Amino acid sequence: MVMEFNKELDARGLHCPLPILKTKKALADMLSGEVLRVLATDSGSVRDFQAFAKQTGNDLLEQSEENREFIFFMKRK
């Protein structure tokens, strides 16, 4: 099943904390209930996105890894 999203953020090549900071900024520009797809290559981002979701109340709908790239779907609270 393909996850639908409203906006995409390419954070590939960025290291902590930039993927999270850019995600926070992108979510701030979105409406409640919209979904942001984030692409990242930093292996620490898996742990960071889980913590970010808990701290902010935004939902981490899905996370996966393909070819050393991490894909996150965040739903704006």
Coordinates of N, CA and C in Angstrom, one line a residue:
M1 N 0.8 -1.2 0.0 CA 0.0 0.0 0.0 C 0.9 1.3 0.0
V2 N 0.5 2.2 -0.8 CA 1.3 3.4 -0.9 C 0.7 4.5 0.0
M3 N 1.6 5.1 0.8 CA 1.1 6.1 1.8 C 1.0 7.4 1.0
E4 N -0.1 8.1 1.1 CA -0.3 9.4 0.5 C 0.2 10.5 1.4
F5 N 0.8 11.5 0.8 CA 1.3 12.6 1.5 C 1.0 13.9 0.8
N6 N 1.1 15.0 1.6 CA 0.8 16.3 1.1 C 2.1 17.1 0.7
K7 N 3.2 16.8 1.3 CA 4.4 17.6 1.1 C 5.6 16.6 1.3
E8 N 6.7 16.9 0.6 CA 7.9 16.0 0.7 C 9.1 16.9 1.1
L9 N 9.9 16.4 2.0 CA 11.1 17.1 2.4 C 12.3 16.1 2.1
D10 N 13.3 16.6 1.4 CA 14.5 15.8 1.1 C 15.6 16.3 2.0
A11 N 15.8 15.4 3.0 CA 16.9 15.7 4.0 C 18.1 14.8 3.8
R12 N 18.2 14.2 2.7 CA 19.3 13.3 2.4 C 20.6 14.1 2.4
G13 N 21.6 13.5 3.0 CA 22.9 14.1 3.1 C 23.1 15.0 4.3
L14 N 22.0 15.3 5.0 CA 22.1 16.1 6.2 C 22.2 15.3 7.5
H15 N 22.9 15.8 8.4 CA 23.2 15.1 9.7 C 22.5 15.8 10.8
C16 N 22.3 15.0 11.9 CA 21.6 15.5 13.1 C 22.2 16.9 13.5
P17 N 21.4 17.8 13.9 CA 19.9 17.8 14.0 C 19.2 18.3 12.8
L18 N 19.8 18.5 11.7 CA 19.2 19.2 10.6 C 17.9 18.5 10.0
P19 N 17.9 17.2 9.9 CA 16.6 16.6 9.4 C 15.4 16.9 10.3
I20 N 15.6 16.9 11.6 CA 14.5 17.2 12.5 C 14.2 18.7 12.5
L21 N 15.2 19.5 12.4 CA 14.9 21.0 12.4 C 14.1 21.3 11.1
K22 N 14.5 20.8 10.0 CA 13.8 21.0 8.7 C 12.4 20.4 8.7
T23 N 12.3 19.3 9.4 CA 10.9 18.7 9.5 C 10.0 19.5 10.3
K24 N 10.6 20.0 11.4 CA 9.8 20.9 12.3 C 9.3 22.1 11.6
K25 N 10.2 22.7 10.8 CA 9.8 23.9 10.0 C 8.8 23.6 8.9
A26 N 8.9 22.5 8.3 CA 8.0 22.1 7.2 C 6.6 21.8 7.8
L27 N 6.6 21.1 9.0 CA 5.3 20.8 9.6 C 4.6 22.1 10.0
A28 N 5.3 23.1 10.4 CA 4.7 24.3 10.9 C 4.0 25.0 9.8
D29 N 4.4 24.8 8.5 CA 3.7 25.4 7.4 C 2.6 24.6 6.8
M30 N 2.3 23.5 7.5 CA 1.2 22.6 7.0 C 0.0 22.7 7.9
L31 N -1.1 22.2 7.4 CA -2.4 22.2 8.1 C -2.5 20.9 9.0
S32 N -3.3 21.0 10.0 CA -3.5 19.8 10.9 C -4.1 18.7 10.1
G33 N -3.5 17.5 10.3 CA -3.9 16.3 9.5 C -3.2 16.0 8.2
E34 N -2.4 17.0 7.8 CA -1.6 16.8 6.5 C -0.4 15.9 6.9
V35 N 0.1 15.2 5.8 CA 1.2 14.3 6.0 C 2.4 14.7 5.2
L36 N 3.5 14.7 5.9 CA 4.8 15.1 5.4 C 5.7 13.8 5.2
R37 N 6.2 13.6 4.0 CA 7.1 12.5 3.7 C 8.5 13.1 3.8
V38 N 9.4 12.4 4.6 CA 10.8 12.9 4.8 C 11.7 11.8 4.3
L39 N 12.7 12.2 3.5 CA 13.7 11.3 3.0 C 15.0 11.7 3.7
A40 N 15.7 10.7 4.4 CA 16.9 11.0 5.1 C 17.9 9.9 4.9
T41 N 19.2 10.2 5.1 CA 20.3 9.2 5.0 C 21.0 9.0 6.4
D42 N 20.7 9.9 7.3 CA 21.4 9.8 8.6 C 20.8 8.7 9.4
S43 N 21.6 7.7 9.8 CA 21.0 6.5 10.5 C 20.5 6.9 11.9
G44 N 21.0 8.0 12.5 CA 20.4 8.4 13.7 C 19.0 9.0 13.6
S45 N 18.6 9.3 12.4 CA 17.3 9.9 12.2 C 16.2 9.0 12.7
V46 N 16.4 7.7 12.6 CA 15.3 6.7 13.1 C 15.0 7.0 14.5
R47 N 16.0 7.0 15.4 CA 15.7 7.3 16.8 C 15.2 8.8 17.0
D48 N 15.8 9.7 16.2 CA 15.4 11.1 16.3 C 13.9 11.4 16.0
F49 N 13.5 10.7 14.9 CA 12.1 10.9 14.5 C 11.1 10.3 15.5
Q50 N 11.5 9.2 16.1 CA 10.6 8.6 17.1 C 10.5 9.5 18.3
A51 N 11.6 10.1 18.8 CA 11.6 11.0 19.9 C 10.9 12.3 19.5
F52 N 11.1 12.8 18.3 CA 10.4 14.0 17.9 C 8.9 13.8 17.9
A53 N 8.4 12.7 17.5 CA 7.0 12.4 17.5 C 6.4 12.4 18.9
K54 N 7.1 11.8 19.8 CA 6.7 11.8 21.2 C 6.7 13.2 21.8
Q55 N 7.7 13.9 21.5 CA 7.8 15.3 22.1 C 6.8 16.3 21.6
T56 N 6.5 16.2 20.3 CA 5.7 17.2 19.7 C 4.2 16.8 19.5
G57 N 3.9 15.5 19.6 CA 2.5 15.1 19.4 C 2.1 14.9 18.0
N58 N 3.1 15.1 17.1 CA 2.8 14.8 15.7 C 3.0 13.3 15.5
D59 N 2.2 12.6 14.7 CA 2.2 11.2 14.5 C 3.3 10.7 13.5
L60 N 4.1 9.8 13.9 CA 5.0 9.1 13.0 C 4.2 7.9 12.5
L61 N 3.6 8.1 11.3 CA 2.7 7.1 10.7 C 3.4 5.9 10.2
E62 N 4.6 6.1 9.7 CA 5.3 5.0 9.1 C 6.8 5.4 8.9
Q63 N 7.7 4.4 9.1 CA 9.1 4.6 8.8 C 9.6 3.3 8.1
S64 N 10.5 3.5 7.1 CA 11.0 2.4 6.4 C 12.4 2.7 5.9
E65 N 13.1 1.7 5.4 CA 14.5 1.9 4.9 C 14.6 1.2 3.6
E66 N 15.1 1.9 2.6 CA 15.4 1.4 1.3 C 16.7 1.9 0.8
N67 N 17.6 1.0 0.4 CA 18.9 1.3 -0.1 C 19.6 2.4 0.7
R68 N 19.7 2.1 2.0 CA 20.3 3.0 3.0 C 19.7 4.4 3.1
E69 N 18.5 4.5 2.6 CA 17.7 5.8 2.8 C 16.5 5.5 3.7
F70 N 16.3 6.4 4.6 CA 15.2 6.3 5.5 C 14.0 7.1 5.0
I71 N 12.8 6.6 5.1 CA 11.6 7.3 4.7 C 10.7 7.4 5.9
F72 N 10.2 8.6 6.2 CA 9.3 8.8 7.4 C 8.1 9.5 6.9
F73 N 7.0 9.1 7.4 CA 5.7 9.8 7.2 C 5.2 10.4 8.5
M74 N 5.2 11.7 8.6 CA 4.8 12.4 9.8 C 3.4 13.1 9.5
K75 N 2.5 12.9 10.4 CA 1.2 13.6 10.3 C 1.1 14.7 11.3
R76 N 0.8 15.9 10.7 CA 0.8 17.1 11.5 C -0.4 17.0 12.5
K77 N -0.1 17.4 13.8 CA -1.2 17.3 14.8 C -2.2 18.4 14.6

